[in-house]
Short mmCIF file of C-alpha atoms in Angstrom, two decimals:
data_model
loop_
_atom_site.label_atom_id
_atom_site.label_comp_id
_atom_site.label_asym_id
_atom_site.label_seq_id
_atom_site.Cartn_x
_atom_site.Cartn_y
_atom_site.Cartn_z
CA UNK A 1 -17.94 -76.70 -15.04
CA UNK A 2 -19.63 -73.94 -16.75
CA UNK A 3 -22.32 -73.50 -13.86
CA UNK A 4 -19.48 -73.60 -11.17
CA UNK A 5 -17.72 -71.10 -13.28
CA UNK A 6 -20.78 -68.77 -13.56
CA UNK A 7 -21.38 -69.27 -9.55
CA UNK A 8 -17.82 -68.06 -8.94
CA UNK A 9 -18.33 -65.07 -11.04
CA UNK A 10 -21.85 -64.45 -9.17
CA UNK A 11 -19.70 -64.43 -5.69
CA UNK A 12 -17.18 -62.44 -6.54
CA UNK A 13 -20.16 -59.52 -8.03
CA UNK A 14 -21.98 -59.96 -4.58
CA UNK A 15 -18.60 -59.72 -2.70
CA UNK A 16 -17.58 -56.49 -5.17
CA UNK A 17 -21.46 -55.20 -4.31
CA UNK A 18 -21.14 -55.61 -0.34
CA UNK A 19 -18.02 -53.86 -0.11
CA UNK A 20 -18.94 -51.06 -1.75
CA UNK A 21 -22.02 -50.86 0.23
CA UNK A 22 -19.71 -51.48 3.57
CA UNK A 23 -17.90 -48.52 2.16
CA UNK A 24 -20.72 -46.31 1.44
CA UNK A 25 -22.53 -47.09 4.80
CA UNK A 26 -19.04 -46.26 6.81
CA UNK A 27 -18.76 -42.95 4.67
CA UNK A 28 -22.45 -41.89 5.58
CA UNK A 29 -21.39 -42.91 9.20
CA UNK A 30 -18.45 -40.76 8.88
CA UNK A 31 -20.16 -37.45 7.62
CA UNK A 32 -23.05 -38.12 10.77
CA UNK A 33 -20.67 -38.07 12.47
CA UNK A 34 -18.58 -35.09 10.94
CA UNK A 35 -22.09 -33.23 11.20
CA UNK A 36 -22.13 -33.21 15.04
CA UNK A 37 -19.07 -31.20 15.31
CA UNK A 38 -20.13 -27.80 14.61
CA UNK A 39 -18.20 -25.84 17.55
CA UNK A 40 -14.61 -24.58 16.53
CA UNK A 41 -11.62 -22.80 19.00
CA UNK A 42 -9.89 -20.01 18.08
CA UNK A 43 -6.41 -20.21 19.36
CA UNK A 44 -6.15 -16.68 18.91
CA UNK A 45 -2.75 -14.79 19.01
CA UNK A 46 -1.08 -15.94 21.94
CA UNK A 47 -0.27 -18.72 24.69
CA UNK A 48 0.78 -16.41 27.43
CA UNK A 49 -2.43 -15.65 30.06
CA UNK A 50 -0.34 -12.74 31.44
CA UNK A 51 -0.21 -10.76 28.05
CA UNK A 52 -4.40 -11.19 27.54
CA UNK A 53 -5.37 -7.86 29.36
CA UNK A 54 -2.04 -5.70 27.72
CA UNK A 55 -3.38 -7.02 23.97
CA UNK A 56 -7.01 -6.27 25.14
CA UNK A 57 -6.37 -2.52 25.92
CA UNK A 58 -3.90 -2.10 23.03
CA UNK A 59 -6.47 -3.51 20.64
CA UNK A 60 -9.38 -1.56 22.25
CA UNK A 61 -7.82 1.72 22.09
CA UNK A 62 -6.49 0.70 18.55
CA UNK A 63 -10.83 -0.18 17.23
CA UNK A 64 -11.67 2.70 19.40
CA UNK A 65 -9.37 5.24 17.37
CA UNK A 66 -10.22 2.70 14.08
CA UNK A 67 -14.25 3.36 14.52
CA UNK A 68 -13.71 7.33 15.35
CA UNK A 69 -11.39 7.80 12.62
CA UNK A 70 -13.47 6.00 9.65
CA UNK A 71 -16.88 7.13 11.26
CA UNK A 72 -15.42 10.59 11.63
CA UNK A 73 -14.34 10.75 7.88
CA UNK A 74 -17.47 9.62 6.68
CA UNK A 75 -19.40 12.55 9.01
CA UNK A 76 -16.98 15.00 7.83
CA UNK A 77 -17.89 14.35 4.16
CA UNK A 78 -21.41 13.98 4.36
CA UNK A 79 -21.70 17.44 6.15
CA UNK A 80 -19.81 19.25 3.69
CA UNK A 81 -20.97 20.24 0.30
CA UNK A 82 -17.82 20.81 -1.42
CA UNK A 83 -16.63 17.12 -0.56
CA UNK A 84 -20.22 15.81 -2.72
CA UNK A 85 -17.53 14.93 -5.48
CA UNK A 86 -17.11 11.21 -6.93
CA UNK A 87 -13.31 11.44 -5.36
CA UNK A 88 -14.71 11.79 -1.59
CA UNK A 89 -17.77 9.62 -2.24
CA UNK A 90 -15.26 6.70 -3.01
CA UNK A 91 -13.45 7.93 0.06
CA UNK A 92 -15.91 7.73 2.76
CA UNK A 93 -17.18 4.12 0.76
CA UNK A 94 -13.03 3.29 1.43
CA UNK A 95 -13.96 4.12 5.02
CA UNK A 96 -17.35 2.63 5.67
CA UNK A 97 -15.73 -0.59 4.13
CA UNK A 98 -12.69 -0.37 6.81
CA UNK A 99 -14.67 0.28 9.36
CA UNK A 100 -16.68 -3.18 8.37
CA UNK A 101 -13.66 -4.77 8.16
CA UNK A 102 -12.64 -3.89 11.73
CA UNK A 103 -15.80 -4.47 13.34
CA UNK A 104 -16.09 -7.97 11.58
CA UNK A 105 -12.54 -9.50 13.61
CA UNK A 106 -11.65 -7.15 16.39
CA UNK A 107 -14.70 -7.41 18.53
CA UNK A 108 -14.55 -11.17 18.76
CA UNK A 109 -10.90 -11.23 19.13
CA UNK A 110 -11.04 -8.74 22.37
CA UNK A 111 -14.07 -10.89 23.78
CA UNK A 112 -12.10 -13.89 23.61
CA UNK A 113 -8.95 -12.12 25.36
CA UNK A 114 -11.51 -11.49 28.34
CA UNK A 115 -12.68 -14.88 28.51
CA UNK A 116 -11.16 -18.61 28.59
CA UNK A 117 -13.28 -19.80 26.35
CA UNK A 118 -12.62 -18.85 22.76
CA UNK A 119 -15.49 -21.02 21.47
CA UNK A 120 -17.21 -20.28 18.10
CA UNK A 121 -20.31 -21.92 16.33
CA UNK A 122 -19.92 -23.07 12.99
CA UNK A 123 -22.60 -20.55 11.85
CA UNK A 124 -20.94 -17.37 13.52
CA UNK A 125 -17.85 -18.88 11.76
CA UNK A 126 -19.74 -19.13 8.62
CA UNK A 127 -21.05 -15.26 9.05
CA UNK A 128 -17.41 -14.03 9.90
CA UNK A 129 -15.93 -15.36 7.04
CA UNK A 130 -18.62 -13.78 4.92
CA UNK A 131 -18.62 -10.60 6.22
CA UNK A 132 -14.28 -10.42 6.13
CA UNK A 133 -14.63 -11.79 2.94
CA UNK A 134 -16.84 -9.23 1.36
CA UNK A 135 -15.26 -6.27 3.14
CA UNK A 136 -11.76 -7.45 1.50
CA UNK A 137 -12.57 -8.36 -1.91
CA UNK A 138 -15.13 -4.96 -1.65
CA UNK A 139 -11.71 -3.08 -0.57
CA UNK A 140 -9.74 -4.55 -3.43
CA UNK A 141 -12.73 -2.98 -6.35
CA UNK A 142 -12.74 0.31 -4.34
CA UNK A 143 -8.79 0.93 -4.58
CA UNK A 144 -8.93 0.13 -8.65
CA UNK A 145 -12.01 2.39 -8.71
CA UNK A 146 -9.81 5.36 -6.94
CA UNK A 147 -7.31 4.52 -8.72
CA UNK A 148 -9.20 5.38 -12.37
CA UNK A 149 -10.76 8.22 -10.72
CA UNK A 150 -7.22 9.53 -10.35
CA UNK A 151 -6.57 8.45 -13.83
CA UNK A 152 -9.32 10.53 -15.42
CA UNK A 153 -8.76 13.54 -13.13
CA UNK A 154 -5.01 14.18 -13.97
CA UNK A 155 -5.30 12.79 -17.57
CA UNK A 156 -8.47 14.40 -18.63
CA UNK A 157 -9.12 16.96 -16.74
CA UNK A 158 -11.18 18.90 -18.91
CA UNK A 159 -13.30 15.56 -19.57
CA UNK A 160 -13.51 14.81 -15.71
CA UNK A 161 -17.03 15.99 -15.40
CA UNK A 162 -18.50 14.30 -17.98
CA UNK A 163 -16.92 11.15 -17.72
CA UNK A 164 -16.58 10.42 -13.85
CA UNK A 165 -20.28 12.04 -12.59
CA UNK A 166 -22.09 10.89 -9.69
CA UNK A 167 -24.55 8.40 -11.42
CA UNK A 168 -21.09 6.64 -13.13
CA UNK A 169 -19.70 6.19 -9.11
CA UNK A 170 -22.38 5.23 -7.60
CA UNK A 171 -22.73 2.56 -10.22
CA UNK A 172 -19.03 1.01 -9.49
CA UNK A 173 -19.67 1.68 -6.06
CA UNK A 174 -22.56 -0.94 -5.98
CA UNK A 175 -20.49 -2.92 -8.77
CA UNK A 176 -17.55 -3.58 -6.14
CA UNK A 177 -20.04 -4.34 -3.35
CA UNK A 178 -21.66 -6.38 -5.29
CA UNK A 179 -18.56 -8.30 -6.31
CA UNK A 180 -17.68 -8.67 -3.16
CA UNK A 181 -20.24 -10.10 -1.50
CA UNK A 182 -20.71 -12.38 -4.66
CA UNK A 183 -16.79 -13.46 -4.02
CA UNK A 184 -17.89 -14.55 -0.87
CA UNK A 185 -21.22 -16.16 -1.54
CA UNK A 186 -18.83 -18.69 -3.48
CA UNK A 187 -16.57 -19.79 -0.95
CA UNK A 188 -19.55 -19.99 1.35
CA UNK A 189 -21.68 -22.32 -0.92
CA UNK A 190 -18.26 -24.63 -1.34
CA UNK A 191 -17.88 -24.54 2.24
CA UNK A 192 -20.84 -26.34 3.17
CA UNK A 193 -19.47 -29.48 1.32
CA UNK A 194 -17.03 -29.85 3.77
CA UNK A 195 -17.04 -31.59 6.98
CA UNK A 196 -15.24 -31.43 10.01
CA UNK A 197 -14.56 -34.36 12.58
CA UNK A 198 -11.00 -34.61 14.09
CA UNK A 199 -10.22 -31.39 15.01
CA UNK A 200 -12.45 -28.46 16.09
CA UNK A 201 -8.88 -26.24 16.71
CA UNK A 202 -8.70 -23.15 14.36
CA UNK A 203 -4.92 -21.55 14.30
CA UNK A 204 -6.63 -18.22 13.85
CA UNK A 205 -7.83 -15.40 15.41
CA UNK A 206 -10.81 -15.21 13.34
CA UNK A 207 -12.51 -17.73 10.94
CA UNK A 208 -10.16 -17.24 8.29
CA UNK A 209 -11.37 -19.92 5.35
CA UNK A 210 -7.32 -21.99 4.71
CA UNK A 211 -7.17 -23.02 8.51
CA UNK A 212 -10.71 -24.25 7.85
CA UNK A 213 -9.38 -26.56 5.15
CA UNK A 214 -6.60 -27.37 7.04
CA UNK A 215 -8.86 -29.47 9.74
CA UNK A 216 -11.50 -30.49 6.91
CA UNK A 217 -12.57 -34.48 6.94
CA UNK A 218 -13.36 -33.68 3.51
CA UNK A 219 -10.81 -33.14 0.71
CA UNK A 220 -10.37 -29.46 0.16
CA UNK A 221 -8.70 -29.55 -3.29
CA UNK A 222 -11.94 -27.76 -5.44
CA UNK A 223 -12.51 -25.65 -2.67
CA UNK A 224 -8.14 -24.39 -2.48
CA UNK A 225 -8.61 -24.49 -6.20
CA UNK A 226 -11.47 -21.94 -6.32
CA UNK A 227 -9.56 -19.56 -3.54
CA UNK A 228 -6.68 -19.53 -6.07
CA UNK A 229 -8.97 -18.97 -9.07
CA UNK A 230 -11.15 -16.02 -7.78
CA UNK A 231 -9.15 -14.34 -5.14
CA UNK A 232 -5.67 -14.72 -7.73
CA UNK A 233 -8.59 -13.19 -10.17
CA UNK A 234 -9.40 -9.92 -8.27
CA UNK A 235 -6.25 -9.18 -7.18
CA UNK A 236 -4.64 -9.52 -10.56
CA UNK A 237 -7.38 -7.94 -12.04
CA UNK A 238 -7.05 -4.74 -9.13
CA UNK A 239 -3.44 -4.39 -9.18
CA UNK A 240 -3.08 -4.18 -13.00
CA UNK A 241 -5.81 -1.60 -12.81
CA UNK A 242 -4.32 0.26 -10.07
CA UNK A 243 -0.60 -0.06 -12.22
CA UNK A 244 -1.84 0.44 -16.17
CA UNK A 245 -3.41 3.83 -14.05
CA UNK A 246 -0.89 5.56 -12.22
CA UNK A 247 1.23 4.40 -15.15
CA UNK A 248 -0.64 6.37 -17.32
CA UNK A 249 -0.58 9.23 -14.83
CA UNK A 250 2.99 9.30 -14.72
CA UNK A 251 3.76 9.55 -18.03
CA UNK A 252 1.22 12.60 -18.35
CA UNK A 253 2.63 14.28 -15.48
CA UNK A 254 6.18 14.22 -16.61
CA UNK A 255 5.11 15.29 -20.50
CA UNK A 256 3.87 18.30 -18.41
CA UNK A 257 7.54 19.04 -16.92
CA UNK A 258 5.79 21.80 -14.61
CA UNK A 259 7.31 21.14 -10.87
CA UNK A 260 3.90 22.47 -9.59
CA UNK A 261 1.98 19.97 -11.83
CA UNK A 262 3.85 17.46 -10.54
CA UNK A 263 3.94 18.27 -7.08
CA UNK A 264 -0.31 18.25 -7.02
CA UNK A 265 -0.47 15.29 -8.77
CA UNK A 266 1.60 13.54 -6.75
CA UNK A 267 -0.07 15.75 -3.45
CA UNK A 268 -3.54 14.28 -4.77
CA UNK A 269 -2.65 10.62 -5.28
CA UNK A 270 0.19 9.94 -2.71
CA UNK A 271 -2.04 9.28 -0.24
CA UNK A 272 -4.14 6.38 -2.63
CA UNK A 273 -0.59 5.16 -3.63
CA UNK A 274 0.07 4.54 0.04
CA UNK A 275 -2.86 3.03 1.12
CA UNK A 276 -2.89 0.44 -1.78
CA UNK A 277 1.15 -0.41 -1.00
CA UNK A 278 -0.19 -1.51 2.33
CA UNK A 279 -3.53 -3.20 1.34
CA UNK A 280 -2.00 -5.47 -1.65
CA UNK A 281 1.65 -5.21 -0.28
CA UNK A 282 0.23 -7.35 2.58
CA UNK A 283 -2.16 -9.51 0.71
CA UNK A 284 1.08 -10.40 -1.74
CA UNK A 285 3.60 -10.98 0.71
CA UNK A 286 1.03 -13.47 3.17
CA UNK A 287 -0.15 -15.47 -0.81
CA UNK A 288 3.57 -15.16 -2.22
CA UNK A 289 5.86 -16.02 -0.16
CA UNK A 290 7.34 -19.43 0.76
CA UNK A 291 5.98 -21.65 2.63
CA UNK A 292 7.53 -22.32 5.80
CA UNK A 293 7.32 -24.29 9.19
CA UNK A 294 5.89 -21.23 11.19
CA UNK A 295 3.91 -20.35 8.04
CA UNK A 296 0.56 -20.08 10.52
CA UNK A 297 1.73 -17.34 12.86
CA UNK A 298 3.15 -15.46 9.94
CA UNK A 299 -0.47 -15.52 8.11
CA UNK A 300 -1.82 -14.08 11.18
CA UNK A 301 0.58 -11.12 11.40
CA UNK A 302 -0.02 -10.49 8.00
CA UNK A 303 -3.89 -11.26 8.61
CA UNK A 304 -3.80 -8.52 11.69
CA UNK A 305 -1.91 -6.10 9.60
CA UNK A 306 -4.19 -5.91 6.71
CA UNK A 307 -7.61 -6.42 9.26
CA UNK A 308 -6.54 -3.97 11.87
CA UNK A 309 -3.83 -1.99 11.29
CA UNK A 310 -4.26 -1.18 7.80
CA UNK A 311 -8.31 0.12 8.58
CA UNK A 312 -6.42 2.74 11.36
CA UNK A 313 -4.11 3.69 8.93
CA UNK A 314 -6.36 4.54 6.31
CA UNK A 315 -8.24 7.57 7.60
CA UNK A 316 -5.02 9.54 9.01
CA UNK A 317 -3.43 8.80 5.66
CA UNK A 318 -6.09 10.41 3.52
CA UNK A 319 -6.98 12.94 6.43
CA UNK A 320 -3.41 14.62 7.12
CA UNK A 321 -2.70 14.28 3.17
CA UNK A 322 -5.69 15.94 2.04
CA UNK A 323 -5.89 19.70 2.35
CA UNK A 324 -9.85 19.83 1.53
CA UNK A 325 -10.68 16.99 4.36
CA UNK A 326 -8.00 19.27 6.44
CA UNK A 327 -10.08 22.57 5.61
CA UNK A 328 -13.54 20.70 6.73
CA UNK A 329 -12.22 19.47 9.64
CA UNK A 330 -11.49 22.89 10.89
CA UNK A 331 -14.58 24.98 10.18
CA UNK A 332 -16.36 21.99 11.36
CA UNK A 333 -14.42 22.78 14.58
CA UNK A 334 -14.63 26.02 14.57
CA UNK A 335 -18.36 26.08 14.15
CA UNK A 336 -18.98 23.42 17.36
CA UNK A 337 -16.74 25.73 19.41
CA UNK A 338 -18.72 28.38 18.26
CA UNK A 339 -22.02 27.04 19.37
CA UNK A 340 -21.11 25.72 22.31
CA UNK A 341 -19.73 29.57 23.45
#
C-alpha cells in the first residue's frame, strides 16, 4: 500500500511537471509568435477619404507657419545682442523644443493623409514615441524654469544678475533636456517587454505609448503604473513650481501697489502665464477627466492640441507680447530692406 501510495504521488508530480512545461512551451510559442508582428496602422484622424487632401493643406500650412515661426524666433534672438539674456535663451530653448515637437508628429501624419497606407514599423514607432516623449517632458522643465526666472526677476531684482547668470541657465537648460530624454529612456526600456500579437491597429495619429498598451499580448499593469508614477511626477512637480512662483510674484507685485509695477509685471509674464494654461491645461484635462466611451478620439484632440496647435501658438504669443522681440524684429527688417535697396 505504501509503494502504490508513493507511485500515485510520483504521477501526480510528473503530471504537475508536464503541465507546467505544456504551459511554458505554449507561452514561448506565443511571444514567437508575438515577435513577428512588428508593423502597426495608424488610424489617424479620420474615416472620410474626401476630407484627406482639406486636413493635408490645413496641416501643411499650419507646420509651415509652426517651423517659420519657432525657427524665426530662434534667428531673431541669436542675431541680437541685447536678447543674450537667460530670459530669451530659455525662450528660443521653448522654441527649438516646439519646433521638435512638431516635426516629431506632423510630418508623418500629412504623409499618411497622401497615401493609403498608414503603415509604421515597430522601430519608427519606437523612435516617435521617444522623440514626443522627450520634447514633452523637456517642455514641461522649460515652463518651471521660466517660470523661476520670472520669479527672481520681479522678486529680486537687484539680485537678478547674480543669481540667474548664463552659466546657472545653461545648466537647467541641459538639466530639463536631460530629464527629458531620461523620462523617455524609461518608458522605452519597459516597452520592449511587451509584445504584440492580435492587433497591429493603433487608434492614433502618432505612436502615442496608452494605445500601445491597449493592443499589448502582454499585461501592461508595471508599464501604466510607471506612466502614472513619472509623468504624474513631472507634472506635479512643474505645476507646483510654476504656482508656488507666480504666487510669490503676486504677492510682491501687489505689496508694491504701483499700477505701473503691476502693469510690467504682468506685461512681462502674461505671455509665460498663457502659454503654460495651454501646455498643462491640455495635458490635465486629456489625464483628468472621466473616462468615457469615445475616450480615444477625445485623447487625440487633446493630443493634436497640445502637439500642433499649442507649438503655433507659442511663438506669436511671446512675439506680439514682447516689446524687445517686437523691437528686433523691426530693425532686423529694416536692415534687409535696407540692403536689398
Amino acid at each position: 500500500m505504501y509503494f502504490s501510495t508513493l507511485e500515485s504521488l510520483m504521477c501526480k508530480r510528473i503530471s504537475t511537471i508536464s503541465q507546467k512545461i505544456r504551459a511554458t512551451l505554449r507561452e514561448d510559442m506565443e511571444r514567437e509568435n508575438a515577435t513577428l508582428l512588428t508593423e502597426f496602422i495608424l488610424t489617424g484622424l479620420i474615416y472620410k477619404p474626401k476630407l484627406q487632401i482639406p486636413l493635408f493643406l490645413v496641416f501643411l500650412v499650419i507646420y509651415l507657419i509652426t517651423m517659420v515661426g519657432n525657427l524665426g524666433l530662434i534667428a531673431l534672438i541669436c542675431n541680437d545682442s541685447h536678447l543674450h539674456t537667460p530670459m530669451y535663451l530659455l525662450l528660443g530653448n521653448l522654441a527649438f523644443v516646439d519646433a521638435w515637437m512638431s516635426s516629431t508628429v506632423t510630418p508623418k501624419m500629412l504623409v499618411n493623409f497622401l497615401i493609403k497606407s498608414e503603415k509604421i514599423s515597430f522601430s519608427e514607432c519606437i523612435i516617435q514615441f521617444f522623440s514626443f516623449a522627450s520634447s514633452a517632458s523637456t517642455e514641461c522643465f522649460l515652463l518651471a524654469t521660466m517660470a523661476y526666472d520670472r520669479y527672481v526677476a520681479i522678486c529680486k531684482p537687484l539680485l537678478y544678475p547674480v543669481i540667474m547668470t548664463n552659466r546657472l541657465c545653461i545648466r537647467l537648460l541641459v538639466l530639463s533636456f536631460v530629464g527629458g530624454m531620461l523620462h523617455a529612456s524609461i518608458h522605452i526600456g519597459l516597452l520592449f517587454r511587451l509584445t504584440f500579437c492580435n492587433s497591429n491597429i493603433i487608434h492614433h495619429f502618432y505612436c502615442d505609448i496608452m494605445p500601445l498598451f491597449k493592443i499589448s499580448c502582454t499585461d501592461p499593469s508595471i508599464n501604466v503604473l510607471m506612466v502614472f508614477i513619472s509623468s504624474g511626477s513631472i507634472q506635479v512637480f512643474t505645476i507646483l513650481t510654476v504656482l508656488v512662483s507666480y504666487t510669490l510674484v503676486l504677492f510682491t507685485v501687489l505689496k508694491k501697489k504701483s499700477v505701473q509695477g503691476i502693469r510690467k509685471a504682468f506685461s512681462t509674464c502674461g505671455s509665460h502665464l498663457l502659454s503654460v494654461s495651454l501646455f498643462f491645461g491640455s495635458l490635465l484635462f486629456m489625464y483628468m477627466r472621466p473616462r468615457s466611451a469615445q475616450v480615444d478620439d477625445q485623447d487625440m484632440m487633446d493630443s493634436l492640441f497640445y502637439t500642433v496647435i499649442i507649438p503655433l501658438l507659442n511663438p506669436i504669443i511671446y512675439s506680439l507680447r514682447n516689446k524687445k522681440v517686437l523691437d528686433s524684429l523691426a530693425k532686423m527688417l529694416k536692415r534687409n530692406v535696407q540692403i536689398s535697396h
